[in-house]
Amino acid sequence: MDTWTLCVGIGLCSGFLAGLLGVGGGTVTVPALILGARPLGFEGDEAASVAIATSLAVMIPTSIASACVHAAHRAIDWPALRDLAPGVVAGAFAGRFLAAAIGGEAALALFIGFALYSIRRVVVMAPVIADRPAAGPRPGVIGLSLRGFAIGLLSALVGVGGALLSVPLLARHLPLKRAIGTAAALGLPLAVAAMTGSMLVGRPGHCLSGCVGYVFLPAAWATSLAAVAAAPLGARLAHRLPAAALRHAFAALMTLVAAELSWNLLQSWLV
């Protein structure tokens, strides 16, 4: 019961903040699962790998819910999605095998780097992207496939949906709302491929029950249900707050997350 309560709490926070701040829930789910690894039962040097793989599983229902909303508003560019998806799937699948090879500490270090990049991306770059018109025709199939592979690889390594990487790319060639909608739909094939890879790379030694590969199923189920339920509440509040306040709230959140995880990583190196 304590495990389910903790997972539901993580999901509620993740979904609410994802809806409020417009970022993938993985930016909240991954650090929360890492910090809660001991009571959840998968502590050890592989805790970061389990947290990242579980976050990718949580992305599947949340991506479906988000994509349906954007599709209803005709905000998905289906040709761009079709051309990006194969590269994203290949990159995400490869990324999970690469993550298993480099180990948990390296994966944690990568997530910390991604958190710092996210702060810059949201606070500094987001206003520029929002005000910038689409640049013109999008790249060809090969160009989008290569970019998709890079997005899938990096997203699978750190356990996030890829919107922070794909929205700037798509916004160069699409109106911003269509870029966001297409990136949201792209999260589904990315998550399915990454979760499949996480289930095939082996099983962590410190997750004796509940794990299929590196995916911790109790956390995936409970967190997914709670996140899907809470995301609309955050989204409704987001429409009532100024964009600048939301960006700075995200920066503050990610700064705290990066500081806490950096301290944990430093402690593991000193032991």
PDB file of C-alpha atoms in Angstrom:
ATOM      1  CA  MET A   1       0.000   0.000   0.000  1.00  0.00           C
ATOM      2  CA  ASP A   2       2.866   2.398   0.781  1.00  0.00           C
ATOM      3  CA  THR A   3       4.342   1.676  -2.644  1.00  0.00           C
ATOM      4  CA  TRP A   4       1.062   2.413  -4.409  1.00  0.00           C
ATOM      5  CA  THR A   5       0.523   5.576  -2.355  1.00  0.00           C
ATOM      6  CA  LEU A   6       3.981   6.872  -3.246  1.00  0.00           C
ATOM      7  CA  CYS A   7       3.529   6.047  -6.937  1.00  0.00           C
ATOM      8  CA  VAL A   8       0.113   7.718  -7.078  1.00  0.00           C
ATOM      9  CA  GLY A   9       1.597  10.793  -5.404  1.00  0.00           C
ATOM     10  CA  ILE A  10       4.400  10.904  -7.966  1.00  0.00           C
ATOM     11  CA  GLY A  11       1.863  10.552 -10.771  1.00  0.00           C
ATOM     12  CA  LEU A  12      -0.358  13.337  -9.433  1.00  0.00           C
ATOM     13  CA  CYS A  13       2.594  15.710  -9.147  1.00  0.00           C
ATOM     14  CA  SER A  14       3.987  14.663 -12.505  1.00  0.00           C
ATOM     15  CA  GLY A  15       0.695  15.032 -14.372  1.00  0.00           C
ATOM     16  CA  PHE A  16      -0.219  18.306 -12.692  1.00  0.00           C
ATOM     17  CA  LEU A  17       3.166  19.897 -13.355  1.00  0.00           C
ATOM     18  CA  ALA A  18       3.251  18.539 -16.896  1.00  0.00           C
ATOM     19  CA  GLY A  19      -0.098  20.191 -17.593  1.00  0.00           C
ATOM     20  CA  LEU A  20       0.844  23.369 -15.738  1.00  0.00           C
ATOM     21  CA  LEU A  21       4.310  23.890 -17.176  1.00  0.00           C
ATOM     22  CA  GLY A  22       3.904  22.271 -20.574  1.00  0.00           C
ATOM     23  CA  VAL A  23       6.794  19.808 -20.199  1.00  0.00           C
ATOM     24  CA  GLY A  24       6.896  16.060 -20.360  1.00  0.00           C
ATOM     25  CA  GLY A  25       6.096  14.279 -17.124  1.00  0.00           C
ATOM     26  CA  GLY A  26       9.455  12.503 -17.297  1.00  0.00           C
ATOM     27  CA  THR A  27      11.178  15.630 -16.032  1.00  0.00           C
ATOM     28  CA  VAL A  28       9.278  15.067 -12.781  1.00  0.00           C
ATOM     29  CA  THR A  29       8.791  11.289 -12.795  1.00  0.00           C
ATOM     30  CA  VAL A  30      12.456  10.369 -13.270  1.00  0.00           C
ATOM     31  CA  PRO A  31      13.907  12.349 -10.329  1.00  0.00           C
ATOM     32  CA  ALA A  32      10.932  11.450  -8.104  1.00  0.00           C
ATOM     33  CA  LEU A  33      11.436   7.721  -8.745  1.00  0.00           C
ATOM     34  CA  ILE A  34      15.182   8.032  -8.195  1.00  0.00           C
ATOM     35  CA  LEU A  35      14.683   9.801  -4.877  1.00  0.00           C
ATOM     36  CA  GLY A  36      11.977   7.283  -3.889  1.00  0.00           C
ATOM     37  CA  ALA A  37      13.926   4.222  -5.050  1.00  0.00           C
ATOM     38  CA  ARG A  38      14.556   2.763  -1.594  1.00  0.00           C
ATOM     39  CA  PRO A  39      10.931   2.585  -0.380  1.00  0.00           C
ATOM     40  CA  LEU A  40       9.858   1.383  -3.820  1.00  0.00           C
ATOM     41  CA  GLY A  41      12.312  -1.516  -3.650  1.00  0.00           C
ATOM     42  CA  PHE A  42      14.798  -0.921  -6.471  1.00  0.00           C
ATOM     43  CA  GLU A  43      17.633   0.925  -4.751  1.00  0.00           C
ATOM     44  CA  GLY A  44      21.235   0.505  -5.828  1.00  0.00           C
ATOM     45  CA  ASP A  45      23.410   1.761  -8.638  1.00  0.00           C
ATOM     46  CA  GLU A  46      20.706   0.796 -11.151  1.00  0.00           C
ATOM     47  CA  ALA A  47      17.998   2.973  -9.580  1.00  0.00           C
ATOM     48  CA  ALA A  48      18.418   5.677 -12.209  1.00  0.00           C
ATOM     49  CA  SER A  49      18.097   3.147 -15.031  1.00  0.00           C
ATOM     50  CA  VAL A  50      14.894   1.706 -13.530  1.00  0.00           C
ATOM     51  CA  ALA A  51      13.449   5.187 -12.984  1.00  0.00           C
ATOM     52  CA  ILE A  52      14.173   6.232 -16.574  1.00  0.00           C
ATOM     53  CA  ALA A  53      12.721   3.023 -18.069  1.00  0.00           C
ATOM     54  CA  THR A  54       9.608   3.300 -15.886  1.00  0.00           C
ATOM     55  CA  SER A  55       9.134   6.923 -16.886  1.00  0.00           C
ATOM     56  CA  LEU A  56       9.176   5.873 -20.543  1.00  0.00           C
ATOM     57  CA  ALA A  57       6.394   3.358 -19.843  1.00  0.00           C
ATOM     58  CA  VAL A  58       4.341   6.087 -18.155  1.00  0.00           C
ATOM     59  CA  MET A  59       4.674   8.170 -21.314  1.00  0.00           C
ATOM     60  CA  ILE A  60       2.491   5.762 -23.325  1.00  0.00           C
ATOM     61  CA  PRO A  61      -0.938   6.597 -21.818  1.00  0.00           C
ATOM     62  CA  THR A  62      -0.045  10.245 -21.292  1.00  0.00           C
ATOM     63  CA  SER A  63       1.070  10.571 -24.928  1.00  0.00           C
ATOM     64  CA  ILE A  64      -2.160   8.989 -26.139  1.00  0.00           C
ATOM     65  CA  ALA A  65      -4.246  11.394 -24.058  1.00  0.00           C
ATOM     66  CA  SER A  66      -2.256  14.415 -25.208  1.00  0.00           C
ATOM     67  CA  ALA A  67      -2.232  13.385 -28.875  1.00  0.00           C
ATOM     68  CA  CYS A  68      -6.006  12.910 -28.880  1.00  0.00           C
ATOM     69  CA  VAL A  69      -6.536  16.458 -27.638  1.00  0.00           C
ATOM     70  CA  HIS A  70      -4.184  17.921 -30.253  1.00  0.00           C
ATOM     71  CA  ALA A  71      -5.749  15.808 -33.004  1.00  0.00           C
ATOM     72  CA  ALA A  72      -9.190  17.105 -32.056  1.00  0.00           C
ATOM     73  CA  HIS A  73      -7.867  20.642 -32.556  1.00  0.00           C
ATOM     74  CA  ARG A  74      -6.278  19.654 -35.924  1.00  0.00           C
ATOM     75  CA  ALA A  75      -2.869  20.543 -34.499  1.00  0.00           C
ATOM     76  CA  ILE A  76      -0.902  17.503 -35.724  1.00  0.00           C
ATOM     77  CA  ASP A  77       1.084  17.609 -38.974  1.00  0.00           C
ATOM     78  CA  TRP A  78       0.663  13.996 -40.067  1.00  0.00           C
ATOM     79  CA  PRO A  79       3.239  14.049 -42.913  1.00  0.00           C
ATOM     80  CA  ALA A  80       5.917  15.399 -40.556  1.00  0.00           C
ATOM     81  CA  LEU A  81       4.943  12.800 -37.958  1.00  0.00           C
ATOM     82  CA  ARG A  82       5.141  10.036 -40.581  1.00  0.00           C
ATOM     83  CA  ASP A  83       8.644  11.097 -41.669  1.00  0.00           C
ATOM     84  CA  LEU A  84      10.022  11.605 -38.147  1.00  0.00           C
ATOM     85  CA  ALA A  85       8.564   8.502 -36.505  1.00  0.00           C
ATOM     86  CA  PRO A  86      10.830   5.785 -38.051  1.00  0.00           C
ATOM     87  CA  GLY A  87      13.990   7.585 -36.978  1.00  0.00           C
ATOM     88  CA  VAL A  88      12.567   8.292 -33.521  1.00  0.00           C
ATOM     89  CA  VAL A  89      11.613   4.627 -33.048  1.00  0.00           C
ATOM     90  CA  ALA A  90      15.055   3.400 -34.126  1.00  0.00           C
ATOM     91  CA  GLY A  91      16.825   5.958 -31.944  1.00  0.00           C
ATOM     92  CA  ALA A  92      14.681   5.223 -28.894  1.00  0.00           C
ATOM     93  CA  PHE A  93      15.196   1.476 -29.209  1.00  0.00           C
ATOM     94  CA  ALA A  94      18.958   1.903 -29.595  1.00  0.00           C
ATOM     95  CA  GLY A  95      19.045   4.391 -26.746  1.00  0.00           C
ATOM     96  CA  ARG A  96      17.772   1.861 -24.215  1.00  0.00           C
ATOM     97  CA  PHE A  97      20.506  -0.625 -25.156  1.00  0.00           C
ATOM     98  CA  LEU A  98      23.083   2.162 -24.921  1.00  0.00           C
ATOM     99  CA  ALA A  99      21.715   3.179 -21.516  1.00  0.00           C
ATOM    100  CA  ALA A 100      22.124  -0.403 -20.251  1.00  0.00           C
ATOM    101  CA  ALA A 101      25.720  -0.422 -21.497  1.00  0.00           C
ATOM    102  CA  ILE A 102      26.814   2.850 -19.876  1.00  0.00           C
ATOM    103  CA  GLY A 103      25.285   2.087 -16.449  1.00  0.00           C
ATOM    104  CA  GLY A 104      23.149   3.891 -13.902  1.00  0.00           C
ATOM    105  CA  GLU A 105      25.587   6.599 -12.802  1.00  0.00           C
ATOM    106  CA  ALA A 106      26.190   7.731 -16.376  1.00  0.00           C
ATOM    107  CA  ALA A 107      22.432   7.750 -17.000  1.00  0.00           C
ATOM    108  CA  LEU A 108      21.948   9.906 -13.890  1.00  0.00           C
ATOM    109  CA  ALA A 109      24.665  12.300 -15.049  1.00  0.00           C
ATOM    110  CA  LEU A 110      22.963  12.558 -18.446  1.00  0.00           C
ATOM    111  CA  PHE A 111      19.632  13.370 -16.799  1.00  0.00           C
ATOM    112  CA  ILE A 112      21.254  16.117 -14.719  1.00  0.00           C
ATOM    113  CA  GLY A 113      22.709  17.574 -17.904  1.00  0.00           C
ATOM    114  CA  PHE A 114      19.301  17.382 -19.540  1.00  0.00           C
ATOM    115  CA  ALA A 115      17.723  19.157 -16.552  1.00  0.00           C
ATOM    116  CA  LEU A 116      20.192  22.027 -16.912  1.00  0.00           C
ATOM    117  CA  TYR A 117      19.522  22.174 -20.654  1.00  0.00           C
ATOM    118  CA  SER A 118      15.771  22.234 -19.947  1.00  0.00           C
ATOM    119  CA  ILE A 119      16.185  25.291 -17.740  1.00  0.00           C
ATOM    120  CA  ARG A 120      17.937  27.167 -20.523  1.00  0.00           C
ATOM    121  CA  ARG A 121      15.504  25.863 -23.140  1.00  0.00           C
ATOM    122  CA  VAL A 122      12.376  26.996 -21.296  1.00  0.00           C
ATOM    123  CA  VAL A 123      13.593  30.256 -19.777  1.00  0.00           C
ATOM    124  CA  VAL A 124      15.847  31.595 -22.535  1.00  0.00           C
ATOM    125  CA  MET A 125      14.846  29.876 -25.784  1.00  0.00           C
ATOM    126  CA  ALA A 126      11.072  29.382 -25.380  1.00  0.00           C
ATOM    127  CA  PRO A 127      10.144  33.079 -25.759  1.00  0.00           C
ATOM    128  CA  VAL A 128      12.293  33.301 -28.895  1.00  0.00           C
ATOM    129  CA  ILE A 129      10.690  30.186 -30.425  1.00  0.00           C
ATOM    130  CA  ALA A 130       7.190  31.361 -29.540  1.00  0.00           C
ATOM    131  CA  ASP A 131       7.743  34.697 -31.319  1.00  0.00           C
ATOM    132  CA  ARG A 132       9.552  33.276 -34.340  1.00  0.00           C
ATOM    133  CA  PRO A 133       7.522  32.542 -37.488  1.00  0.00           C
ATOM    134  CA  ALA A 134       7.886  29.225 -39.292  1.00  0.00           C
ATOM    135  CA  ALA A 135      11.021  29.302 -41.429  1.00  0.00           C
ATOM    136  CA  GLY A 136       9.647  27.575 -44.495  1.00  0.00           C
ATOM    137  CA  PRO A 137       9.434  24.078 -45.990  1.00  0.00           C
ATOM    138  CA  ARG A 138      10.505  21.271 -43.693  1.00  0.00           C
ATOM    139  CA  PRO A 139      13.506  19.032 -44.500  1.00  0.00           C
ATOM    140  CA  GLY A 140      13.129  15.925 -46.658  1.00  0.00           C
ATOM    141  CA  VAL A 141      12.472  12.403 -45.439  1.00  0.00           C
ATOM    142  CA  ILE A 142      16.156  11.538 -44.911  1.00  0.00           C
ATOM    143  CA  GLY A 143      16.853  14.763 -43.032  1.00  0.00           C
ATOM    144  CA  LEU A 144      13.871  14.291 -40.738  1.00  0.00           C
ATOM    145  CA  SER A 145      14.727  10.615 -40.168  1.00  0.00           C
ATOM    146  CA  LEU A 146      18.254  11.506 -39.031  1.00  0.00           C
ATOM    147  CA  ARG A 147      16.951  14.221 -36.744  1.00  0.00           C
ATOM    148  CA  GLY A 148      14.322  11.817 -35.446  1.00  0.00           C
ATOM    149  CA  PHE A 149      16.998   9.236 -34.628  1.00  0.00           C
ATOM    150  CA  ALA A 150      18.913  11.800 -32.552  1.00  0.00           C
ATOM    151  CA  ILE A 151      15.729  12.884 -30.740  1.00  0.00           C
ATOM    152  CA  GLY A 152      14.761   9.272 -29.978  1.00  0.00           C
ATOM    153  CA  LEU A 153      18.255   8.346 -28.802  1.00  0.00           C
ATOM    154  CA  LEU A 154      18.665  11.274 -26.412  1.00  0.00           C
ATOM    155  CA  SER A 155      15.092  11.058 -25.119  1.00  0.00           C
ATOM    156  CA  ALA A 156      15.408   7.328 -24.367  1.00  0.00           C
ATOM    157  CA  LEU A 157      18.690   7.896 -22.546  1.00  0.00           C
ATOM    158  CA  VAL A 158      17.167  10.391 -20.101  1.00  0.00           C
ATOM    159  CA  GLY A 159      13.576   9.104 -19.975  1.00  0.00           C
ATOM    160  CA  VAL A 160      11.615  12.021 -21.416  1.00  0.00           C
ATOM    161  CA  GLY A 161       9.201  12.475 -24.289  1.00  0.00           C
ATOM    162  CA  GLY A 162      11.428  14.499 -26.559  1.00  0.00           C
ATOM    163  CA  ALA A 163       9.244  17.612 -26.829  1.00  0.00           C
ATOM    164  CA  LEU A 164      12.051  19.854 -25.603  1.00  0.00           C
ATOM    165  CA  LEU A 165      14.093  18.592 -28.557  1.00  0.00           C
ATOM    166  CA  SER A 166      11.456  18.147 -31.258  1.00  0.00           C
ATOM    167  CA  VAL A 167       9.401  21.322 -30.742  1.00  0.00           C
ATOM    168  CA  PRO A 168      12.326  23.666 -31.638  1.00  0.00           C
ATOM    169  CA  LEU A 169      13.027  21.548 -34.734  1.00  0.00           C
ATOM    170  CA  LEU A 170       9.407  21.492 -35.894  1.00  0.00           C
ATOM    171  CA  ALA A 171       8.785  25.147 -35.011  1.00  0.00           C
ATOM    172  CA  ARG A 172      11.290  26.146 -37.670  1.00  0.00           C
ATOM    173  CA  HIS A 173       8.968  24.816 -40.349  1.00  0.00           C
ATOM    174  CA  LEU A 174       5.496  24.697 -38.755  1.00  0.00           C
ATOM    175  CA  PRO A 175       3.324  27.085 -36.745  1.00  0.00           C
ATOM    176  CA  LEU A 176       4.123  26.686 -33.058  1.00  0.00           C
ATOM    177  CA  LYS A 177       0.800  25.062 -32.098  1.00  0.00           C
ATOM    178  CA  ARG A 178       1.173  22.433 -34.838  1.00  0.00           C
ATOM    179  CA  ALA A 179       4.778  21.862 -33.788  1.00  0.00           C
ATOM    180  CA  ILE A 180       3.670  21.206 -30.204  1.00  0.00           C
ATOM    181  CA  GLY A 181       0.836  18.915 -31.303  1.00  0.00           C
ATOM    182  CA  THR A 182       3.093  16.929 -33.635  1.00  0.00           C
ATOM    183  CA  ALA A 183       5.734  16.576 -30.911  1.00  0.00           C
ATOM    184  CA  ALA A 184       3.066  15.318 -28.489  1.00  0.00           C
ATOM    185  CA  ALA A 185       1.948  12.644 -30.963  1.00  0.00           C
ATOM    186  CA  LEU A 186       5.566  11.704 -31.593  1.00  0.00           C
ATOM    187  CA  GLY A 187       5.882  10.773 -27.925  1.00  0.00           C
ATOM    188  CA  LEU A 188       3.789   7.627 -28.419  1.00  0.00           C
ATOM    189  CA  PRO A 189       6.026   5.709 -30.883  1.00  0.00           C
ATOM    190  CA  LEU A 190       9.050   6.947 -28.952  1.00  0.00           C
ATOM    191  CA  ALA A 191       7.695   5.606 -25.662  1.00  0.00           C
ATOM    192  CA  VAL A 192       6.626   2.241 -27.109  1.00  0.00           C
ATOM    193  CA  ALA A 193      10.026   1.647 -28.716  1.00  0.00           C
ATOM    194  CA  ALA A 194      11.969   2.768 -25.647  1.00  0.00           C
ATOM    195  CA  MET A 195       9.856   0.679 -23.263  1.00  0.00           C
ATOM    196  CA  THR A 196      10.278  -2.385 -25.490  1.00  0.00           C
ATOM    197  CA  GLY A 197      14.028  -1.906 -25.432  1.00  0.00           C
ATOM    198  CA  SER A 198      13.968  -1.481 -21.654  1.00  0.00           C
ATOM    199  CA  MET A 199      12.201  -4.826 -21.302  1.00  0.00           C
ATOM    200  CA  LEU A 200      14.699  -6.648 -23.514  1.00  0.00           C
ATOM    201  CA  VAL A 201      18.046  -5.420 -22.160  1.00  0.00           C
ATOM    202  CA  GLY A 202      17.943  -7.534 -18.996  1.00  0.00           C
ATOM    203  CA  ARG A 203      16.798  -7.093 -15.426  1.00  0.00           C
ATOM    204  CA  PRO A 204      18.377  -5.104 -12.583  1.00  0.00           C
ATOM    205  CA  GLY A 205      19.675  -7.079  -9.642  1.00  0.00           C
ATOM    206  CA  HIS A 206      18.061  -4.782  -7.043  1.00  0.00           C
ATOM    207  CA  CYS A 207      14.505  -5.030  -8.414  1.00  0.00           C
ATOM    208  CA  LEU A 208      13.534  -8.511  -7.269  1.00  0.00           C
ATOM    209  CA  SER A 209       9.777  -8.172  -7.806  1.00  0.00           C
ATOM    210  CA  GLY A 210       7.638  -6.022 -10.034  1.00  0.00           C
ATOM    211  CA  CYS A 211      10.200  -5.430 -12.770  1.00  0.00           C
ATOM    212  CA  VAL A 212       9.875  -6.559 -16.372  1.00  0.00           C
ATOM    213  CA  GLY A 213      13.279  -5.757 -17.718  1.00  0.00           C
ATOM    214  CA  TYR A 214      14.050  -2.344 -16.263  1.00  0.00           C
ATOM    215  CA  VAL A 215      10.390  -1.252 -16.146  1.00  0.00           C
ATOM    216  CA  PHE A 216       8.969  -1.268 -12.596  1.00  0.00           C
ATOM    217  CA  LEU A 217       5.341  -2.164 -13.350  1.00  0.00           C
ATOM    218  CA  PRO A 218       3.656  -1.068 -10.054  1.00  0.00           C
ATOM    219  CA  ALA A 219       5.076   2.420 -10.451  1.00  0.00           C
ATOM    220  CA  ALA A 220       4.252   2.496 -14.169  1.00  0.00           C
ATOM    221  CA  TRP A 221       0.584   1.606 -13.626  1.00  0.00           C
ATOM    222  CA  ALA A 222      -0.101   3.813 -10.602  1.00  0.00           C
ATOM    223  CA  THR A 223       1.855   6.783 -11.891  1.00  0.00           C
ATOM    224  CA  SER A 224       0.200   6.597 -15.322  1.00  0.00           C
ATOM    225  CA  LEU A 225      -3.343   6.614 -13.958  1.00  0.00           C
ATOM    226  CA  ALA A 226      -2.652   9.473 -11.575  1.00  0.00           C
ATOM    227  CA  ALA A 227      -0.771  11.535 -14.179  1.00  0.00           C
ATOM    228  CA  VAL A 228      -3.566  11.247 -16.752  1.00  0.00           C
ATOM    229  CA  ALA A 229      -6.084  12.322 -14.115  1.00  0.00           C
ATOM    230  CA  ALA A 230      -4.080  15.305 -12.865  1.00  0.00           C
ATOM    231  CA  ALA A 231      -2.761  16.750 -16.139  1.00  0.00           C
ATOM    232  CA  PRO A 232      -6.023  18.545 -17.115  1.00  0.00           C
ATOM    233  CA  LEU A 233      -6.063  20.344 -13.747  1.00  0.00           C
ATOM    234  CA  GLY A 234      -2.586  21.728 -14.361  1.00  0.00           C
ATOM    235  CA  ALA A 235      -3.453  22.648 -17.939  1.00  0.00           C
ATOM    236  CA  ARG A 236      -6.513  24.633 -16.839  1.00  0.00           C
ATOM    237  CA  LEU A 237      -4.458  26.543 -14.277  1.00  0.00           C
ATOM    238  CA  ALA A 238      -1.750  27.201 -16.881  1.00  0.00           C
ATOM    239  CA  HIS A 239      -4.235  29.188 -18.991  1.00  0.00           C
ATOM    240  CA  ARG A 240      -4.852  31.522 -16.050  1.00  0.00           C
ATOM    241  CA  LEU A 241      -1.190  32.305 -15.297  1.00  0.00           C
ATOM    242  CA  PRO A 242       1.236  34.443 -17.311  1.00  0.00           C
ATOM    243  CA  ALA A 243       3.722  32.538 -19.470  1.00  0.00           C
ATOM    244  CA  ALA A 244       6.734  34.180 -17.821  1.00  0.00           C
ATOM    245  CA  ALA A 245       5.608  32.997 -14.377  1.00  0.00           C
ATOM    246  CA  LEU A 246       5.233  29.442 -15.670  1.00  0.00           C
ATOM    247  CA  ARG A 247       8.689  29.468 -17.240  1.00  0.00           C
ATOM    248  CA  HIS A 248      10.319  30.695 -14.042  1.00  0.00           C
ATOM    249  CA  ALA A 249       8.399  28.170 -11.950  1.00  0.00           C
ATOM    250  CA  PHE A 250       9.736  25.416 -14.201  1.00  0.00           C
ATOM    251  CA  ALA A 251      13.272  26.781 -13.895  1.00  0.00           C
ATOM    252  CA  ALA A 252      13.006  26.809 -10.097  1.00  0.00           C
ATOM    253  CA  LEU A 253      11.681  23.235 -10.044  1.00  0.00           C
ATOM    254  CA  MET A 254      14.407  21.890 -12.339  1.00  0.00           C
ATOM    255  CA  THR A 255      17.128  23.750 -10.414  1.00  0.00           C
ATOM    256  CA  LEU A 256      16.066  22.001  -7.203  1.00  0.00           C
ATOM    257  CA  VAL A 257      15.883  18.642  -8.998  1.00  0.00           C
ATOM    258  CA  ALA A 258      19.323  19.062 -10.567  1.00  0.00           C
ATOM    259  CA  ALA A 259      20.855  20.108  -7.238  1.00  0.00           C
ATOM    260  CA  GLU A 260      19.377  17.129  -5.356  1.00  0.00           C
ATOM    261  CA  LEU A 261      20.378  14.586  -7.990  1.00  0.00           C
ATOM    262  CA  SER A 262      23.854  16.107  -8.307  1.00  0.00           C
ATOM    263  CA  TRP A 263      24.306  15.658  -4.554  1.00  0.00           C
ATOM    264  CA  ASN A 264      23.203  12.016  -4.809  1.00  0.00           C
ATOM    265  CA  LEU A 265      25.600  11.428  -7.693  1.00  0.00           C
ATOM    266  CA  LEU A 266      28.458  13.047  -5.800  1.00  0.00           C
ATOM    267  CA  GLN A 267      27.765  10.872  -2.770  1.00  0.00           C
ATOM    268  CA  SER A 268      27.862   7.730  -4.927  1.00  0.00           C
ATOM    269  CA  TRP A 269      31.251   8.752  -6.302  1.00  0.00           C
ATOM    270  CA  LEU A 270      32.645   9.409  -2.822  1.00  0.00           C
ATOM    271  CA  VAL A 271      31.527   6.061  -1.366  1.00  0.00           C
TER     272      VAL A 271
END
